[in-house]
């Protein structure tokens, strides 16, 4: 069975601070995919990134960066120089090869204060 | 329209009503999904359709009845719901290729059952 844990339920920082959202996953499959989604107050889940289990290269996209470490089964997400528009609930998710199913973590509610 | 659309965006219904939620994807995908998002619970997968065939049903009560007439449209028919069914119902779609399982979500329907 697969499991995703986002231990941080809520995080609140002041604008321009850097913030890291943690994600730990469990799976016995060797081929799997990890995702981050953003859910603003409007409700729609916005896809941010997808990584496969064979690619441990960290990725940077503007102010967003992701740190994938198989040794610790973690896929953490960092926002640099946070902005108020980054306020949302962020979900980490896992799917295994061949299964049309995403397993989500509980989500982390991020509030960026001006 | 682009992406995944859902109607209605908000719905209030009594326990004896019958209503339907509609989802349409404009991405040329072959798989569609229904998720339920309740307060303080992880996103729960309800149904998966691939090429218009149901491939997964996560022990969802029979008062929820999905329908997928073609690869672009997905419905969720609701009848005799309970107050605990109040939630955000999210539709998603994906390519359907086992190696391309990024799911793209619609804005959701906020359902309140009185």
Coordinates of C-alpha atoms in Angstrom, one line a residue:
Chain A
X1 CA 0.0 0.0 0.0
X2 CA 1.1 3.5 -0.6
X3 CA 1.0 6.4 1.9
X4 CA 1.9 10.1 1.8
X5 CA 2.5 12.1 5.0
X6 CA 2.6 15.8 5.2
X7 CA 3.3 16.4 8.8
X8 CA 2.9 20.2 8.7
X9 CA -0.8 20.9 8.9
X10 CA -0.5 24.7 8.8
X11 CA 2.4 27.1 8.2
X12 CA 2.3 30.8 8.5
X13 CA 5.2 33.1 7.4
X14 CA 5.7 36.7 6.5
X15 CA 6.0 37.7 2.9
X16 CA 9.5 37.3 1.4
X17 CA 10.5 34.6 3.8
X18 CA 11.5 31.2 2.4
X19 CA 9.3 28.3 3.3
X20 CA 9.7 24.5 2.9
X21 CA 6.8 22.1 2.8
X22 CA 7.7 18.5 3.8
X23 CA 6.4 15.4 2.1
X24 CA 7.3 11.8 3.1
X25 CA 6.1 8.8 1.1
X26 CA 5.9 5.1 1.5
X27 CA 5.7 2.5 -1.3
X28 CA 7.2 -0.8 -2.1
X29 CA 7.1 -0.2 -5.9
X30 CA 10.3 0.7 -7.6
X31 CA 8.6 2.8 -10.3
X32 CA 6.5 5.5 -9.0
X33 CA 5.7 9.2 -9.5
X34 CA 5.5 12.1 -7.1
X35 CA 3.4 15.2 -7.5
X36 CA 2.8 18.5 -5.9
X37 CA -0.5 20.3 -6.3
X38 CA -1.6 23.8 -5.2
X39 CA -5.2 24.4 -4.1
X40 CA -6.1 28.1 -3.8
X41 CA -9.3 29.2 -2.1
X42 CA -11.2 28.8 -5.4
X43 CA -10.9 25.0 -4.9
X44 CA -9.2 23.9 -8.1
X45 CA -6.1 21.7 -7.7
X46 CA -3.3 23.2 -9.8
X47 CA -0.6 20.8 -11.0
X48 CA 2.9 22.0 -10.1
X49 CA 5.3 19.2 -10.7
X50 CA 5.7 15.5 -11.4
X51 CA 8.9 13.5 -10.8
X52 CA 9.5 9.8 -11.5
X53 CA 11.4 7.6 -9.2
X54 CA 14.4 7.2 -11.4
X55 CA 15.1 10.9 -11.6
X56 CA 16.5 12.3 -8.4
X57 CA 17.6 15.6 -9.8
X58 CA 16.3 18.5 -7.9
X59 CA 14.3 21.0 -9.9
X60 CA 13.9 24.7 -9.8
X61 CA 11.1 26.7 -11.5
X62 CA 11.3 30.4 -10.7
X63 CA 10.8 30.8 -6.9
X64 CA 9.8 27.1 -6.6
X65 CA 12.2 24.3 -6.0
X66 CA 11.8 20.6 -5.2
X67 CA 14.2 18.3 -3.4
X68 CA 13.7 14.6 -4.1
X69 CA 15.7 12.2 -1.9
X70 CA 15.0 8.5 -2.2
X71 CA 17.2 7.7 0.7
X72 CA 14.8 9.4 3.0
X73 CA 11.6 8.9 0.9
X74 CA 11.1 12.6 0.8
X75 CA 10.0 15.1 -1.8
X76 CA 10.1 18.5 -0.2
X77 CA 8.9 21.7 -1.8
X78 CA 10.6 25.1 -1.1
X79 CA 9.2 28.5 -2.0
X80 CA 11.8 31.2 -2.1
X81 CA 10.9 34.8 -1.3
X82 CA 7.2 33.9 -0.6
X83 CA 4.4 36.1 -1.8
X84 CA 0.8 36.6 -0.6
X85 CA -0.4 34.9 -3.8
X86 CA 1.4 31.7 -2.7
X87 CA -1.2 31.3 0.1
X88 CA -3.0 28.0 -0.5
X89 CA -3.2 24.4 0.5
X90 CA -0.5 22.3 -1.0
X91 CA -0.8 18.6 -1.6
X92 CA 1.9 16.0 -2.2
X93 CA 0.7 12.9 -4.0
X94 CA 2.1 9.6 -5.1
X95 CA 1.1 7.1 -7.9
X96 CA 2.7 3.9 -8.8
X97 CA 3.4 2.7 -12.3
X98 CA 0.3 1.1 -13.9
X99 CA -2.1 2.3 -11.3
X100 CA -4.5 5.1 -12.3
X101 CA -4.7 6.3 -8.7
X102 CA -3.2 9.2 -6.9
X103 CA -2.6 8.9 -3.1
X104 CA -2.7 12.3 -1.5
X105 CA -1.2 13.6 1.7
X106 CA -3.4 15.5 4.1
X107 CA -2.2 18.8 2.7
X108 CA -0.4 21.8 4.2
X109 CA -2.2 25.1 4.5
X110 CA 0.3 27.9 3.8
X111 CA -0.5 31.4 4.7
X112 CA 1.7 34.2 3.6
X113 CA 1.2 37.4 5.6
X114 CA 1.9 40.8 4.1
Chain B
X1 CA -13.2 26.3 -22.9
X2 CA -9.9 24.8 -21.9
X3 CA -8.8 22.3 -19.3
X4 CA -11.4 20.6 -17.1
X5 CA -14.7 22.2 -16.3
X6 CA -17.3 21.3 -13.8
X7 CA -20.9 22.3 -13.3
X8 CA -22.6 23.4 -11.2
X9 CA -19.9 25.1 -9.0
X10 CA -22.2 25.1 -6.0
X11 CA -25.2 22.9 -5.1
X12 CA -27.5 22.8 -2.2
X13 CA -29.9 19.8 -2.0
X14 CA -32.2 18.1 0.3
X15 CA -31.8 14.4 1.3
X16 CA -34.6 13.4 -1.0
X17 CA -33.5 15.2 -4.1
X18 CA -31.8 13.8 -7.2
X19 CA -29.2 15.9 -8.8
X20 CA -26.2 15.3 -11.2
X21 CA -22.7 16.8 -11.3
X22 CA -21.2 17.3 -14.7
X23 CA -17.5 17.3 -15.7
X24 CA -16.1 17.9 -19.1
X25 CA -12.4 17.8 -20.2
X26 CA -11.0 19.5 -23.2
X27 CA -7.5 17.9 -23.1
X28 CA -8.1 14.9 -25.3
X29 CA -7.5 12.6 -22.3
X30 CA -8.8 9.0 -22.0
X31 CA -9.2 8.7 -18.3
X32 CA -11.5 10.6 -15.9
X33 CA -11.8 10.6 -12.1
X34 CA -14.2 11.6 -9.3
X35 CA -12.7 12.6 -6.0
X36 CA -14.3 13.7 -2.8
X37 CA -12.7 16.3 -0.5
X38 CA -14.2 16.6 3.0
X39 CA -13.1 18.9 5.7
X40 CA -10.0 17.6 7.5
X41 CA -9.8 14.5 5.3
X42 CA -7.4 13.6 2.6
X43 CA -8.7 13.6 -1.0
X44 CA -10.6 10.4 -1.6
X45 CA -10.7 8.7 -5.0
X46 CA -14.3 7.6 -5.7
X47 CA -14.3 6.4 -9.3
X48 CA -12.0 6.0 -12.3
X49 CA -13.0 5.6 -15.9
X50 CA -10.6 4.7 -18.6
X51 CA -11.8 4.7 -22.2
X52 CA -15.3 5.0 -20.9
X53 CA -15.1 1.9 -18.8
X54 CA -15.1 2.0 -15.0
X55 CA -11.8 0.6 -13.8
X56 CA -12.0 1.4 -10.1
X57 CA -14.8 1.9 -7.6
X58 CA -13.5 2.6 -4.1
X59 CA -16.4 1.1 -2.1
X60 CA -18.5 4.2 -2.7
X61 CA -22.1 4.0 -1.5
X62 CA -24.7 3.3 -4.2
X63 CA -26.3 6.7 -3.7
X64 CA -23.5 7.9 -5.9
X65 CA -23.8 6.7 -9.4
X66 CA -21.2 7.6 -12.1
X67 CA -21.7 7.8 -15.8
X68 CA -19.2 8.2 -18.5
X69 CA -20.9 8.5 -21.9
X70 CA -17.7 9.3 -23.8
X71 CA -14.1 10.1 -23.0
X72 CA -14.8 13.9 -22.6
X73 CA -17.7 13.7 -20.2
X74 CA -18.3 12.4 -16.8
X75 CA -21.3 12.6 -14.6
X76 CA -22.0 11.9 -10.9
X77 CA -25.6 11.2 -10.2
X78 CA -26.7 11.8 -6.7
X79 CA -29.8 10.6 -4.9
X80 CA -30.9 10.3 -1.3
X81 CA -27.7 11.8 0.0
X82 CA -26.8 12.3 3.7
X83 CA -25.5 15.4 5.4
X84 CA -22.1 13.8 5.7
X85 CA -21.9 13.7 1.9
X86 CA -21.5 17.5 2.0
X87 CA -18.0 18.1 0.4
X88 CA -16.1 19.4 -2.5
X89 CA -16.4 17.0 -5.4
X90 CA -13.5 17.2 -7.8
X91 CA -13.2 15.8 -11.3
X92 CA -9.9 15.1 -13.0
X93 CA -8.6 13.7 -16.2
X94 CA -5.4 12.2 -17.4
X95 CA -3.9 10.9 -20.6
X96 CA -4.6 7.3 -19.6
X97 CA -1.2 6.1 -20.7
X98 CA 0.3 4.3 -17.7
X99 CA 3.5 6.3 -18.0
X100 CA 1.7 9.7 -18.2
X101 CA -0.5 9.8 -15.1
X102 CA -0.5 13.5 -14.4
X103 CA -4.0 14.3 -13.4
X104 CA -5.5 17.7 -14.2
X105 CA -8.3 18.8 -12.0
X106 CA -11.4 20.9 -12.5
X107 CA -12.6 23.6 -10.1
X108 CA -14.9 21.3 -8.2
X109 CA -18.5 21.4 -7.1
X110 CA -19.2 22.4 -3.5
X111 CA -22.1 20.3 -2.4
X112 CA -24.2 21.0 0.7
X113 CA -26.8 18.4 1.7
X114 CA -29.4 19.6 4.1

